[in-house]
Amino acid sequence: MSTEAIERFAARVMEAAGLQPVAPVPLERLAAAYGVDSIVRSVMIEDGRLEQRNGRTVIFLREGSMATRQRFTLAHELGHLMLAKPDEDFTARRMWSGPDREERFCDQFAAAVLLPRDWVIAQFGGAPERLSVVRKLARTAEASLSASLLRLREVLGWERSLLHWRRYEGDWRLISTAGLPRHAHNRLTSEAATRALLDALTYGPDTQEISLPIALAGRSTVIPAEASVGERSAVALAAFARERRV
Ligand SMILES: [Zn+2]
């Protein structure tokens, strides 16, 4: 299914459930409208699981994971439910790896449901590519910063990327990225200079314009970015150069 078709499909799914495509989307109501009998938080390895057995549909979510992640997972499992044949007993597991076609569909469906395209355009179209805008979208839609940034890229053509560090035992580690240009995929590492800069920034919710030193494919480089640092985590919205054609 094309991205366009998934957007239309997600909009139809919400409309049929009597829901406005306006965030925050009441996912529990959406689930109930499509016959989910219960949503259970439990201790498990994967993020989520959809089970249909003996005429009952149950979605399991990993207890203890962030609320925003649970919401994304719930929407993702609803994607599996949409694909499932109603008379078939099956179990769909949610792991964060293995992006096969169905998994990709479910992720796109989840983004389209949680962050409805037309709503994103109406609320954030023309907004500057700022961390404060990503945060506002995330807060309003009850989505993660990463999912929000990816949606801003997808729907509004944003070009910036999100980097997220966590402080472990006094050391900053780059733990996740979203929306990196392809030439930077899996090629970004923090350097001593990166950690020194994060240490030197003022704590607090305000963002600061920085020149971010970082290693890209093993080479030191500097990326213009906007950053915000807390006691244990730091985020930056970075403006990588456009993909170089080789
Ligand atoms: Zn899945």
mmCIF file of C-alpha atoms and ligand atoms in Angstrom:
data_model
loop_
_atom_site.group_PDB
_atom_site.id
_atom_site.type_symbol
_atom_site.label_atom_id
_atom_site.label_comp_id
_atom_site.label_asym_id
_atom_site.label_seq_id
_atom_site.Cartn_x
_atom_site.Cartn_y
_atom_site.Cartn_z
ATOM 1 C CA MET A 1 0.000 0.000 0.000
ATOM 2 C CA SER A 2 1.394 3.406 -0.887
ATOM 3 C CA THR A 3 1.895 6.070 1.772
ATOM 4 C CA GLU A 4 -0.954 8.005 0.220
ATOM 5 C CA ALA A 5 -3.260 4.972 0.412
ATOM 6 C CA ILE A 6 -2.314 4.367 4.056
ATOM 7 C CA GLU A 7 -3.169 7.985 4.907
ATOM 8 C CA ARG A 8 -6.594 7.608 3.302
ATOM 9 C CA PHE A 9 -7.109 4.226 4.936
ATOM 10 C CA ALA A 10 -6.264 5.598 8.409
ATOM 11 C CA ALA A 11 -8.632 8.533 7.877
ATOM 12 C CA ARG A 12 -11.438 6.158 6.855
ATOM 13 C CA VAL A 13 -10.798 3.898 9.843
ATOM 14 C CA MET A 14 -11.186 6.847 12.221
ATOM 15 C CA GLU A 15 -14.221 8.199 10.430
ATOM 16 C CA ALA A 16 -15.949 4.807 10.540
ATOM 17 C CA ALA A 17 -15.342 4.745 14.298
ATOM 18 C CA GLY A 18 -16.970 8.160 14.620
ATOM 19 C CA LEU A 19 -13.717 9.862 15.612
ATOM 20 C CA GLN A 20 -12.469 13.234 14.429
ATOM 21 C CA PRO A 21 -8.957 13.151 12.983
ATOM 22 C CA VAL A 22 -7.784 15.514 15.700
ATOM 23 C CA ALA A 23 -5.012 14.789 18.205
ATOM 24 C CA PRO A 24 -4.903 13.466 20.819
ATOM 25 C CA VAL A 25 -6.777 10.620 19.176
ATOM 26 C CA PRO A 26 -8.636 8.487 21.748
ATOM 27 C CA LEU A 27 -7.009 5.190 20.829
ATOM 28 C CA GLU A 28 -8.918 3.152 23.411
ATOM 29 C CA ARG A 29 -12.180 4.222 21.772
ATOM 30 C CA LEU A 30 -10.785 3.402 18.360
ATOM 31 C CA ALA A 31 -9.747 -0.036 19.622
ATOM 32 C CA ALA A 32 -13.170 -0.653 21.158
ATOM 33 C CA ALA A 33 -14.879 0.386 17.925
ATOM 34 C CA TYR A 34 -12.911 -2.311 16.087
ATOM 35 C CA GLY A 35 -13.784 -5.039 18.548
ATOM 36 C CA VAL A 36 -10.815 -5.030 20.917
ATOM 37 C CA ASP A 37 -12.167 -6.551 24.130
ATOM 38 C CA SER A 38 -9.348 -5.446 26.362
ATOM 39 C CA ILE A 39 -5.963 -3.756 26.472
ATOM 40 C CA VAL A 40 -3.645 -5.379 28.990
ATOM 41 C CA ARG A 41 -0.333 -4.053 30.290
ATOM 42 C CA SER A 42 1.952 -6.894 31.221
ATOM 43 C CA VAL A 43 5.572 -7.831 31.680
ATOM 44 C CA MET A 44 6.881 -8.912 28.309
ATOM 45 C CA ILE A 45 9.908 -8.599 26.080
ATOM 46 C CA GLU A 46 8.302 -7.177 22.967
ATOM 47 C CA ASP A 47 6.505 -3.832 22.910
ATOM 48 C CA GLY A 48 3.119 -5.196 22.039
ATOM 49 C CA ARG A 49 1.091 -8.180 20.931
ATOM 50 C CA LEU A 50 -2.299 -8.688 19.388
ATOM 51 C CA GLU A 51 -4.117 -11.892 20.222
ATOM 52 C CA GLN A 52 -7.338 -13.133 18.743
ATOM 53 C CA ARG A 53 -8.519 -16.343 20.299
ATOM 54 C CA ASN A 54 -11.907 -17.897 20.859
ATOM 55 C CA GLY A 55 -13.670 -14.813 19.617
ATOM 56 C CA ARG A 56 -11.803 -12.449 21.932
ATOM 57 C CA THR A 57 -9.389 -9.757 20.803
ATOM 58 C CA VAL A 58 -6.786 -8.602 23.299
ATOM 59 C CA ILE A 59 -3.901 -6.180 22.840
ATOM 60 C CA PHE A 60 -0.992 -6.590 25.255
ATOM 61 C CA LEU A 61 1.371 -3.691 25.873
ATOM 62 C CA ARG A 62 4.692 -3.842 27.665
ATOM 63 C CA GLU A 63 4.309 -2.584 31.184
ATOM 64 C CA GLY A 64 6.745 0.115 32.207
ATOM 65 C CA SER A 65 7.516 1.465 28.750
ATOM 66 C CA MET A 66 6.905 5.174 28.161
ATOM 67 C CA ALA A 67 3.275 6.194 27.754
ATOM 68 C CA THR A 68 3.978 7.729 24.356
ATOM 69 C CA ARG A 69 5.599 4.514 23.180
ATOM 70 C CA GLN A 70 2.680 2.473 24.452
ATOM 71 C CA ARG A 71 0.352 4.677 22.438
ATOM 72 C CA PHE A 72 2.390 4.183 19.291
ATOM 73 C CA THR A 73 2.478 0.435 19.913
ATOM 74 C CA LEU A 74 -1.272 0.328 20.514
ATOM 75 C CA ALA A 75 -1.871 2.117 17.208
ATOM 76 C CA HIS A 76 0.593 -0.250 15.527
ATOM 77 C CA GLU A 77 -1.258 -3.307 16.866
ATOM 78 C CA LEU A 78 -4.507 -1.825 15.587
ATOM 79 C CA GLY A 79 -2.799 -1.805 12.203
ATOM 80 C CA HIS A 80 -2.312 -5.573 12.520
ATOM 81 C CA LEU A 81 -5.950 -5.886 13.521
ATOM 82 C CA MET A 82 -7.013 -4.051 10.351
ATOM 83 C CA LEU A 83 -5.029 -6.543 8.286
ATOM 84 C CA ALA A 84 -6.234 -9.604 10.168
ATOM 85 C CA LYS A 85 -8.952 -11.763 8.796
ATOM 86 C CA PRO A 86 -11.761 -11.707 11.346
ATOM 87 C CA ASP A 87 -12.180 -15.475 11.458
ATOM 88 C CA GLU A 88 -8.556 -16.383 11.874
ATOM 89 C CA ASP A 89 -6.855 -17.064 15.180
ATOM 90 C CA PHE A 90 -3.469 -15.456 15.163
ATOM 91 C CA THR A 91 -0.905 -13.624 17.158
ATOM 92 C CA ALA A 92 1.081 -10.686 15.895
ATOM 93 C CA ARG A 93 4.099 -9.764 17.865
ATOM 94 C CA ARG A 94 5.622 -6.355 18.044
ATOM 95 C CA MET A 95 9.387 -6.196 18.164
ATOM 96 C CA TRP A 96 11.418 -3.156 17.225
ATOM 97 C CA SER A 97 13.316 -5.020 14.572
ATOM 98 C CA GLY A 98 12.401 -6.848 11.391
ATOM 99 C CA PRO A 99 10.818 -4.187 9.208
ATOM 100 C CA ASP A 100 8.968 -6.503 6.859
ATOM 101 C CA ARG A 101 6.086 -5.169 4.812
ATOM 102 C CA GLU A 102 3.359 -5.728 7.356
ATOM 103 C CA GLU A 103 5.444 -4.145 10.116
ATOM 104 C CA ARG A 104 6.115 -1.141 7.905
ATOM 105 C CA PHE A 105 2.431 -0.833 7.121
ATOM 106 C CA CYS A 106 1.589 -0.944 10.837
ATOM 107 C CA ASP A 107 4.156 1.737 11.671
ATOM 108 C CA GLN A 108 2.846 4.006 8.919
ATOM 109 C CA PHE A 109 -0.718 3.328 9.968
ATOM 110 C CA ALA A 110 0.171 4.160 13.596
ATOM 111 C CA ALA A 111 1.788 7.466 12.593
ATOM 112 C CA ALA A 112 -1.183 8.344 10.383
ATOM 113 C CA VAL A 113 -3.644 7.627 13.200
ATOM 114 C CA LEU A 114 -1.723 9.276 16.047
ATOM 115 C CA LEU A 115 -0.692 12.334 14.067
ATOM 116 C CA PRO A 116 -3.464 12.859 11.492
ATOM 117 C CA ARG A 117 -2.026 14.439 8.377
ATOM 118 C CA ASP A 118 -4.585 17.192 7.792
ATOM 119 C CA TRP A 119 -4.527 18.120 11.462
ATOM 120 C CA VAL A 120 -0.707 18.347 11.419
ATOM 121 C CA ILE A 121 -0.897 20.563 8.334
ATOM 122 C CA ALA A 122 -3.572 22.802 9.862
ATOM 123 C CA GLN A 123 -1.770 23.173 13.198
ATOM 124 C CA PHE A 124 1.885 23.171 12.201
ATOM 125 C CA GLY A 125 2.058 24.042 8.499
ATOM 126 C CA GLY A 126 4.502 26.921 8.063
ATOM 127 C CA ALA A 127 5.922 26.549 11.573
ATOM 128 C CA PRO A 128 9.711 26.934 11.779
ATOM 129 C CA GLU A 129 11.853 23.821 12.167
ATOM 130 C CA ARG A 130 12.369 24.289 15.869
ATOM 131 C CA LEU A 131 12.618 21.936 18.803
ATOM 132 C CA SER A 132 9.804 23.848 20.503
ATOM 133 C CA VAL A 133 7.496 22.947 17.605
ATOM 134 C CA VAL A 134 8.412 19.245 17.797
ATOM 135 C CA ARG A 135 7.733 19.354 21.525
ATOM 136 C CA LYS A 136 4.397 21.055 21.076
ATOM 137 C CA LEU A 137 3.299 18.464 18.536
ATOM 138 C CA ALA A 138 4.494 15.624 20.784
ATOM 139 C CA ARG A 139 2.716 17.062 23.807
ATOM 140 C CA THR A 140 -0.530 17.762 21.983
ATOM 141 C CA ALA A 141 -0.691 14.387 20.252
ATOM 142 C CA GLU A 142 0.728 12.421 23.213
ATOM 143 C CA ALA A 143 3.394 11.053 20.904
ATOM 144 C CA SER A 144 7.151 10.733 21.317
ATOM 145 C CA LEU A 145 9.523 13.412 20.075
ATOM 146 C CA SER A 146 10.894 10.945 17.527
ATOM 147 C CA ALA A 147 7.493 9.998 16.110
ATOM 148 C CA SER A 148 6.549 13.683 15.987
ATOM 149 C CA LEU A 149 9.732 14.701 14.178
ATOM 150 C CA LEU A 150 9.318 11.880 11.666
ATOM 151 C CA ARG A 151 5.759 13.000 11.000
ATOM 152 C CA LEU A 152 6.848 16.625 10.514
ATOM 153 C CA ARG A 153 9.377 15.401 7.967
ATOM 154 C CA GLU A 154 6.817 13.196 6.235
ATOM 155 C CA VAL A 155 3.895 15.606 6.158
ATOM 156 C CA LEU A 156 5.537 19.028 6.079
ATOM 157 C CA GLY A 157 8.854 18.231 4.444
ATOM 158 C CA TRP A 158 11.004 19.132 7.429
ATOM 159 C CA GLU A 159 14.671 18.369 6.905
ATOM 160 C CA ARG A 160 16.121 18.400 10.389
ATOM 161 C CA SER A 161 17.041 15.328 12.418
ATOM 162 C CA LEU A 162 16.608 14.537 16.060
ATOM 163 C CA LEU A 163 19.413 13.236 18.264
ATOM 164 C CA HIS A 164 18.891 12.019 21.794
ATOM 165 C CA TRP A 165 21.557 11.384 24.423
ATOM 166 C CA ARG A 166 21.274 9.912 27.852
ATOM 167 C CA ARG A 167 23.696 10.415 30.685
ATOM 168 C CA TYR A 168 25.052 7.186 32.118
ATOM 169 C CA GLU A 169 27.467 7.383 34.987
ATOM 170 C CA GLY A 170 28.539 10.872 34.052
ATOM 171 C CA ASP A 171 28.960 10.094 30.375
ATOM 172 C CA TRP A 172 26.710 11.179 27.499
ATOM 173 C CA ARG A 173 25.660 8.396 25.152
ATOM 174 C CA LEU A 174 23.824 8.890 21.897
ATOM 175 C CA ILE A 175 20.922 6.494 22.359
ATOM 176 C CA SER A 176 18.572 7.278 19.490
ATOM 177 C CA THR A 177 18.193 9.276 16.334
ATOM 178 C CA ALA A 178 15.234 10.047 14.097
ATOM 179 C CA GLY A 179 15.062 11.323 10.574
ATOM 180 C CA LEU A 180 18.759 11.123 9.775
ATOM 181 C CA PRO A 181 19.788 11.627 6.163
ATOM 182 C CA ARG A 182 20.794 8.328 4.622
ATOM 183 C CA HIS A 183 24.500 9.130 4.550
ATOM 184 C CA ALA A 184 24.436 9.402 8.355
ATOM 185 C CA HIS A 185 22.492 6.201 9.135
ATOM 186 C CA ASN A 186 24.344 4.172 11.748
ATOM 187 C CA ARG A 187 27.405 6.322 11.196
ATOM 188 C CA LEU A 188 27.042 8.868 13.945
ATOM 189 C CA THR A 189 29.044 8.688 17.165
ATOM 190 C CA SER A 190 29.585 11.096 19.999
ATOM 191 C CA GLU A 191 33.115 12.316 20.509
ATOM 192 C CA ALA A 192 34.823 13.759 23.567
ATOM 193 C CA ALA A 193 34.028 17.202 22.127
ATOM 194 C CA THR A 194 30.330 16.286 21.868
ATOM 195 C CA ARG A 195 30.242 15.272 25.509
ATOM 196 C CA ALA A 196 32.180 18.352 26.595
ATOM 197 C CA LEU A 197 29.718 20.595 24.782
ATOM 198 C CA LEU A 198 26.676 18.873 26.320
ATOM 199 C CA ASP A 199 28.280 19.246 29.737
ATOM 200 C CA ALA A 200 28.888 22.938 29.124
ATOM 201 C CA LEU A 201 25.281 23.747 28.133
ATOM 202 C CA THR A 202 22.895 25.268 30.629
ATOM 203 C CA TYR A 203 20.358 22.859 32.069
ATOM 204 C CA GLY A 204 16.735 23.642 31.426
ATOM 205 C CA PRO A 205 13.918 23.438 28.909
ATOM 206 C CA ASP A 206 15.193 26.390 26.883
ATOM 207 C CA THR A 207 16.915 25.566 23.648
ATOM 208 C CA GLN A 208 20.333 26.838 22.700
ATOM 209 C CA GLU A 209 21.857 27.328 19.264
ATOM 210 C CA ILE A 210 24.995 25.242 19.046
ATOM 211 C CA SER A 211 27.614 23.987 16.641
ATOM 212 C CA LEU A 212 27.514 20.302 17.427
ATOM 213 C CA PRO A 213 30.824 18.459 17.174
ATOM 214 C CA ILE A 214 30.194 14.839 16.253
ATOM 215 C CA ALA A 215 31.826 12.019 14.318
ATOM 216 C CA LEU A 216 30.169 11.088 11.041
ATOM 217 C CA ALA A 217 31.517 7.863 9.595
ATOM 218 C CA GLY A 218 34.542 8.225 11.863
ATOM 219 C CA ARG A 219 35.343 11.791 10.809
ATOM 220 C CA SER A 220 34.962 14.779 13.085
ATOM 221 C CA THR A 221 32.472 17.281 11.807
ATOM 222 C CA VAL A 222 30.336 20.118 13.104
ATOM 223 C CA ILE A 223 26.584 20.307 12.568
ATOM 224 C CA PRO A 224 24.462 23.397 13.232
ATOM 225 C CA ALA A 225 21.826 22.429 15.768
ATOM 226 C CA GLU A 226 19.479 23.546 18.456
ATOM 227 C CA ALA A 227 19.836 21.714 21.746
ATOM 228 C CA SER A 228 18.239 21.375 25.114
ATOM 229 C CA VAL A 229 19.892 19.644 28.040
ATOM 230 C CA GLY A 230 18.428 18.173 31.192
ATOM 231 C CA GLU A 231 20.108 16.460 34.070
ATOM 232 C CA ARG A 232 19.987 13.029 32.470
ATOM 233 C CA SER A 233 19.075 13.540 28.861
ATOM 234 C CA ALA A 234 19.787 15.887 26.013
ATOM 235 C CA VAL A 235 18.132 16.400 22.642
ATOM 236 C CA ALA A 236 19.267 18.243 19.565
ATOM 237 C CA LEU A 237 17.502 19.163 16.360
ATOM 238 C CA ALA A 238 20.315 19.067 13.849
ATOM 239 C CA ALA A 239 20.547 20.475 10.349
ATOM 240 C CA PHE A 240 22.675 17.993 8.418
ATOM 241 C CA ALA A 241 23.887 18.939 5.006
ATOM 242 C CA ARG A 242 21.756 17.458 2.270
ATOM 243 C CA GLU A 243 22.624 14.076 0.922
ATOM 244 C CA ARG A 244 25.735 14.213 -1.185
ATOM 245 C CA ARG A 245 25.425 12.489 -4.498
ATOM 246 C CA VAL A 246 28.290 10.195 -5.215
HETATM 247 ZN ZN ZN B 1 3.899 -5.445 14.431
#
